[in-house]
Amino acid sequence: MRIPIMGKGVTLTELPNEIAVYFEVGNCQQKCKGCHSQHLWTTDLAEWLNIADMRKYIESQKGATAVLFMGGTTNWDINPEEFLERIVKPLSKDYPIGLYHGDAPFMYDRENLTWIKTGRYIECQGGLDSPTTNQRMYYKTPLNEWVDITKWFTRKESK
Ligand code: SF4
């Protein structure tokens, strides 16, 4: 199984207290107005990576503590169960996994996930750091409870 990856790297800001290796998935069909990542709307110039390729890249990023999938996670025309079984589940044995998910009905088994971000980007409401955002970030605690941690990302209004 290969996934169209449009970008990859390391982020210190997307998952709290984690050094997260992120993979941006192509063919995002959500087409959110004001999207800052329109390069994810296609698979042009994608690298089609399998689990071995991803693992190799993650391991090359010394100190990585988590893995994040973002962009077209609901739209690449690949069965989410297959994605969970063949990519997320094996990686989750070594790293906690985050998944950004848009407005589509939630189609993933959450067992192997640790963070889930839901809601499409609505320009006038802003992203996760905006006090008026529609988006939500959830975290699974060590007790296996999902909690809404959106407020951790909300920027403070300047006075
Ligand atoms: S889900 Fe993300 S990448 Fe896709 S259109 Fe919306 S903001 Fe852009």
PDB file of C-alpha atoms and ligand atoms in Angstrom:
ATOM      1  CA  MET A   1       0.000   0.000   0.000  1.00  0.00           C
ATOM      2  CA  ARG A   2       1.396   3.377  -1.024  1.00  0.00           C
ATOM      3  CA  ILE A   3       0.090   6.774   0.030  1.00  0.00           C
ATOM      4  CA  PRO A   4       0.543  10.010  -1.968  1.00  0.00           C
ATOM      5  CA  ILE A   5       2.724  12.186   0.236  1.00  0.00           C
ATOM      6  CA  MET A   6       3.035  15.823  -0.809  1.00  0.00           C
ATOM      7  CA  GLY A   7       5.263  16.971   2.021  1.00  0.00           C
ATOM      8  CA  LYS A   8       6.931  15.651   5.129  1.00  0.00           C
ATOM      9  CA  GLY A   9       9.020  17.041   7.926  1.00  0.00           C
ATOM     10  CA  VAL A  10       9.154  17.652  11.653  1.00  0.00           C
ATOM     11  CA  THR A  11       6.846  19.909  13.646  1.00  0.00           C
ATOM     12  CA  LEU A  12       7.050  21.053  17.244  1.00  0.00           C
ATOM     13  CA  THR A  13       3.723  22.883  17.189  1.00  0.00           C
ATOM     14  CA  GLU A  14       1.054  20.539  15.808  1.00  0.00           C
ATOM     15  CA  LEU A  15       1.012  17.999  18.665  1.00  0.00           C
ATOM     16  CA  PRO A  16       1.552  19.340  22.195  1.00  0.00           C
ATOM     17  CA  ASN A  17       4.889  18.456  23.776  1.00  0.00           C
ATOM     18  CA  GLU A  18       5.874  16.207  20.884  1.00  0.00           C
ATOM     19  CA  ILE A  19       8.540  16.216  18.212  1.00  0.00           C
ATOM     20  CA  ALA A  20       6.239  14.982  15.492  1.00  0.00           C
ATOM     21  CA  VAL A  21       7.154  13.716  12.071  1.00  0.00           C
ATOM     22  CA  TYR A  22       4.330  14.776   9.776  1.00  0.00           C
ATOM     23  CA  PHE A  23       3.159  13.445   6.436  1.00  0.00           C
ATOM     24  CA  GLU A  24       0.914  15.620   4.260  1.00  0.00           C
ATOM     25  CA  VAL A  25      -1.378  13.432   2.178  1.00  0.00           C
ATOM     26  CA  GLY A  26      -2.412  14.525  -1.305  1.00  0.00           C
ATOM     27  CA  ASN A  27      -5.763  14.440  -3.115  1.00  0.00           C
ATOM     28  CA  CYS A  28      -7.589  16.392  -0.420  1.00  0.00           C
ATOM     29  CA  GLN A  29     -11.097  16.962  -1.759  1.00  0.00           C
ATOM     30  CA  GLN A  30     -12.435  19.016   1.145  1.00  0.00           C
ATOM     31  CA  LYS A  31     -11.502  22.189  -0.760  1.00  0.00           C
ATOM     32  CA  CYS A  32     -11.870  24.421   2.288  1.00  0.00           C
ATOM     33  CA  LYS A  33     -12.164  28.074   1.295  1.00  0.00           C
ATOM     34  CA  GLY A  34      -9.015  29.870   2.404  1.00  0.00           C
ATOM     35  CA  CYS A  35      -6.992  26.629   2.606  1.00  0.00           C
ATOM     36  CA  HIS A  36      -3.335  27.462   3.159  1.00  0.00           C
ATOM     37  CA  SER A  37      -2.237  24.105   1.744  1.00  0.00           C
ATOM     38  CA  GLN A  38      -3.717  23.952  -1.740  1.00  0.00           C
ATOM     39  CA  HIS A  39      -0.754  21.903  -2.923  1.00  0.00           C
ATOM     40  CA  LEU A  40      -2.529  19.032  -1.106  1.00  0.00           C
ATOM     41  CA  TRP A  41      -5.516  19.161  -3.460  1.00  0.00           C
ATOM     42  CA  THR A  42      -3.745  17.039  -6.070  1.00  0.00           C
ATOM     43  CA  THR A  43      -1.267  14.200  -6.195  1.00  0.00           C
ATOM     44  CA  ASP A  44       0.908  15.959  -8.747  1.00  0.00           C
ATOM     45  CA  LEU A  45       4.552  15.487  -7.775  1.00  0.00           C
ATOM     46  CA  ALA A  46       3.549  13.179  -4.889  1.00  0.00           C
ATOM     47  CA  GLU A  47       5.977  10.693  -3.435  1.00  0.00           C
ATOM     48  CA  TRP A  48       4.071   7.421  -3.134  1.00  0.00           C
ATOM     49  CA  LEU A  49       5.362   6.021   0.147  1.00  0.00           C
ATOM     50  CA  ASN A  50       4.725   2.661   1.764  1.00  0.00           C
ATOM     51  CA  ILE A  51       5.171   1.786   5.422  1.00  0.00           C
ATOM     52  CA  ALA A  52       8.844   0.904   4.984  1.00  0.00           C
ATOM     53  CA  ASP A  53       9.544   4.254   3.311  1.00  0.00           C
ATOM     54  CA  MET A  54       7.717   6.098   6.091  1.00  0.00           C
ATOM     55  CA  ARG A  55       9.477   4.222   8.833  1.00  0.00           C
ATOM     56  CA  LYS A  56      12.844   4.903   7.235  1.00  0.00           C
ATOM     57  CA  TYR A  57      12.057   8.616   7.051  1.00  0.00           C
ATOM     58  CA  ILE A  58      10.775   8.753  10.639  1.00  0.00           C
ATOM     59  CA  GLU A  59      13.863   6.993  11.924  1.00  0.00           C
ATOM     60  CA  SER A  60      16.087   9.411  10.012  1.00  0.00           C
ATOM     61  CA  GLN A  61      14.562  12.269  12.049  1.00  0.00           C
ATOM     62  CA  LYS A  62      16.453  11.779  15.280  1.00  0.00           C
ATOM     63  CA  GLY A  63      14.418  12.369  18.406  1.00  0.00           C
ATOM     64  CA  ALA A  64      10.977  11.995  16.846  1.00  0.00           C
ATOM     65  CA  THR A  65       8.362  11.169  19.479  1.00  0.00           C
ATOM     66  CA  ALA A  66       5.146  11.043  17.410  1.00  0.00           C
ATOM     67  CA  VAL A  67       3.794  10.772  13.874  1.00  0.00           C
ATOM     68  CA  LEU A  68       1.095  12.920  12.298  1.00  0.00           C
ATOM     69  CA  PHE A  69      -0.970  12.433   9.125  1.00  0.00           C
ATOM     70  CA  MET A  70      -2.638  15.525   7.731  1.00  0.00           C
ATOM     71  CA  GLY A  71      -4.228  16.824   4.511  1.00  0.00           C
ATOM     72  CA  GLY A  72      -6.206  14.409   2.355  1.00  0.00           C
ATOM     73  CA  THR A  73      -6.573  11.756   5.021  1.00  0.00           C
ATOM     74  CA  THR A  74     -10.161  11.032   3.987  1.00  0.00           C
ATOM     75  CA  ASN A  75      -9.864  11.499   0.270  1.00  0.00           C
ATOM     76  CA  TRP A  76      -7.106   9.558  -1.348  1.00  0.00           C
ATOM     77  CA  ASP A  77      -9.394   6.787  -2.612  1.00  0.00           C
ATOM     78  CA  ILE A  78      -7.839   4.210  -0.328  1.00  0.00           C
ATOM     79  CA  ASN A  79      -9.824   2.249   2.210  1.00  0.00           C
ATOM     80  CA  PRO A  80      -9.312   3.739   5.704  1.00  0.00           C
ATOM     81  CA  GLU A  81      -9.389   0.280   7.251  1.00  0.00           C
ATOM     82  CA  GLU A  82      -6.509  -0.726   5.049  1.00  0.00           C
ATOM     83  CA  PHE A  83      -4.646   2.460   5.947  1.00  0.00           C
ATOM     84  CA  LEU A  84      -5.169   1.754   9.648  1.00  0.00           C
ATOM     85  CA  GLU A  85      -4.151  -1.879   9.393  1.00  0.00           C
ATOM     86  CA  ARG A  86      -1.161  -1.500   7.119  1.00  0.00           C
ATOM     87  CA  ILE A  87       0.262   1.867   8.134  1.00  0.00           C
ATOM     88  CA  VAL A  88      -1.170   3.331  11.341  1.00  0.00           C
ATOM     89  CA  LYS A  89      -1.287   0.157  13.400  1.00  0.00           C
ATOM     90  CA  PRO A  90       2.308  -0.956  12.790  1.00  0.00           C
ATOM     91  CA  LEU A  91       3.647   2.574  13.332  1.00  0.00           C
ATOM     92  CA  SER A  92       1.601   2.965  16.514  1.00  0.00           C
ATOM     93  CA  LYS A  93       3.611   0.189  18.143  1.00  0.00           C
ATOM     94  CA  ASP A  94       6.577   2.585  18.147  1.00  0.00           C
ATOM     95  CA  TYR A  95       5.041   6.073  18.064  1.00  0.00           C
ATOM     96  CA  PRO A  96       1.766   7.693  19.131  1.00  0.00           C
ATOM     97  CA  ILE A  97      -0.149   8.723  16.015  1.00  0.00           C
ATOM     98  CA  GLY A  98      -2.132  11.855  15.218  1.00  0.00           C
ATOM     99  CA  LEU A  99      -4.658  12.128  12.390  1.00  0.00           C
ATOM    100  CA  TYR A 100      -6.248  15.253  10.968  1.00  0.00           C
ATOM    101  CA  HIS A 101      -9.706  14.547   9.706  1.00  0.00           C
ATOM    102  CA  GLY A 102     -12.072  16.936   7.983  1.00  0.00           C
ATOM    103  CA  ASP A 103     -15.840  17.020   7.899  1.00  0.00           C
ATOM    104  CA  ALA A 104     -16.509  13.569   6.503  1.00  0.00           C
ATOM    105  CA  PRO A 105     -18.190  11.085   8.853  1.00  0.00           C
ATOM    106  CA  PHE A 106     -15.417   9.713  11.051  1.00  0.00           C
ATOM    107  CA  MET A 107     -14.348   6.498   9.356  1.00  0.00           C
ATOM    108  CA  TYR A 108     -11.415   5.356  11.448  1.00  0.00           C
ATOM    109  CA  ASP A 109     -11.175   2.927  14.324  1.00  0.00           C
ATOM    110  CA  ARG A 110      -9.629   5.085  17.062  1.00  0.00           C
ATOM    111  CA  GLU A 111      -7.829   2.296  18.845  1.00  0.00           C
ATOM    112  CA  ASN A 112      -4.428   3.018  17.334  1.00  0.00           C
ATOM    113  CA  LEU A 113      -4.734   6.792  17.341  1.00  0.00           C
ATOM    114  CA  THR A 114      -3.685   9.217  20.085  1.00  0.00           C
ATOM    115  CA  TRP A 115      -4.730  12.580  18.608  1.00  0.00           C
ATOM    116  CA  ILE A 116      -7.598  13.366  16.267  1.00  0.00           C
ATOM    117  CA  LYS A 117      -8.329  16.765  14.816  1.00  0.00           C
ATOM    118  CA  THR A 118     -11.800  17.160  13.329  1.00  0.00           C
ATOM    119  CA  GLY A 119     -13.665  19.818  11.382  1.00  0.00           C
ATOM    120  CA  ARG A 120     -12.954  21.460   8.063  1.00  0.00           C
ATOM    121  CA  TYR A 121     -11.081  24.748   7.981  1.00  0.00           C
ATOM    122  CA  ILE A 122     -13.550  27.656   7.830  1.00  0.00           C
ATOM    123  CA  GLU A 123     -11.722  30.831   6.985  1.00  0.00           C
ATOM    124  CA  CYS A 124     -13.971  33.227   8.908  1.00  0.00           C
ATOM    125  CA  GLN A 125     -13.775  31.101  12.055  1.00  0.00           C
ATOM    126  CA  GLY A 126     -10.061  30.460  11.851  1.00  0.00           C
ATOM    127  CA  GLY A 127      -7.912  27.439  12.622  1.00  0.00           C
ATOM    128  CA  LEU A 128      -7.309  25.667  15.876  1.00  0.00           C
ATOM    129  CA  ASP A 129      -5.612  28.682  17.444  1.00  0.00           C
ATOM    130  CA  SER A 130      -8.637  30.926  16.878  1.00  0.00           C
ATOM    131  CA  PRO A 131     -11.135  31.445  19.724  1.00  0.00           C
ATOM    132  CA  THR A 132     -13.986  31.080  17.195  1.00  0.00           C
ATOM    133  CA  THR A 133     -12.760  27.938  15.470  1.00  0.00           C
ATOM    134  CA  ASN A 134     -15.108  25.092  14.587  1.00  0.00           C
ATOM    135  CA  GLN A 135     -12.191  22.639  14.652  1.00  0.00           C
ATOM    136  CA  ARG A 136     -11.522  20.349  17.577  1.00  0.00           C
ATOM    137  CA  MET A 137      -8.428  18.494  18.740  1.00  0.00           C
ATOM    138  CA  TYR A 138      -8.894  15.373  20.844  1.00  0.00           C
ATOM    139  CA  TYR A 139      -6.267  13.494  22.830  1.00  0.00           C
ATOM    140  CA  LYS A 140      -6.466   9.978  24.187  1.00  0.00           C
ATOM    141  CA  THR A 141      -5.160   9.852  27.734  1.00  0.00           C
ATOM    142  CA  PRO A 142      -3.188   6.911  29.161  1.00  0.00           C
ATOM    143  CA  LEU A 143      -6.511   5.875  30.743  1.00  0.00           C
ATOM    144  CA  ASN A 144      -7.954   5.527  27.240  1.00  0.00           C
ATOM    145  CA  GLU A 145     -10.297   8.490  27.579  1.00  0.00           C
ATOM    146  CA  TRP A 146     -10.670  10.988  24.747  1.00  0.00           C
ATOM    147  CA  VAL A 147     -10.531  14.589  25.914  1.00  0.00           C
ATOM    148  CA  ASP A 148     -11.019  17.797  23.967  1.00  0.00           C
ATOM    149  CA  ILE A 149      -7.731  19.751  24.160  1.00  0.00           C
ATOM    150  CA  THR A 150      -8.653  22.458  21.659  1.00  0.00           C
ATOM    151  CA  LYS A 151      -8.165  25.200  24.233  1.00  0.00           C
ATOM    152  CA  TRP A 152      -4.478  24.275  24.515  1.00  0.00           C
ATOM    153  CA  PHE A 153      -4.048  25.742  21.033  1.00  0.00           C
ATOM    154  CA  THR A 154      -6.150  28.881  21.363  1.00  0.00           C
ATOM    155  CA  ARG A 155      -4.068  31.997  21.078  1.00  0.00           C
ATOM    156  CA  LYS A 156      -4.524  34.621  23.732  1.00  0.00           C
ATOM    157  CA  GLU A 157      -6.146  37.817  22.477  1.00  0.00           C
ATOM    158  CA  SER A 158      -3.816  40.808  22.881  1.00  0.00           C
ATOM    159  CA  LYS A 159      -5.153  43.501  25.190  1.00  0.00           C
TER     160      LYS A 159
HETATM  161  S1  SF4 B   1      -8.743  19.705   4.807  1.00  0.00           S
HETATM  162 FE1  SF4 B   1      -6.831  20.908   5.120  1.00  0.00          FE
HETATM  163  S2  SF4 B   1      -5.669  20.570   3.220  1.00  0.00           S
HETATM  164 FE2  SF4 B   1      -7.759  19.963   2.788  1.00  0.00          FE
HETATM  165  S3  SF4 B   1      -8.713  21.774   1.857  1.00  0.00           S
HETATM  166 FE3  SF4 B   1      -9.165  21.803   4.080  1.00  0.00          FE
HETATM  167  S4  SF4 B   1      -7.531  23.059   5.010  1.00  0.00           S
HETATM  168 FE4  SF4 B   1      -6.857  22.453   2.920  1.00  0.00          FE
END
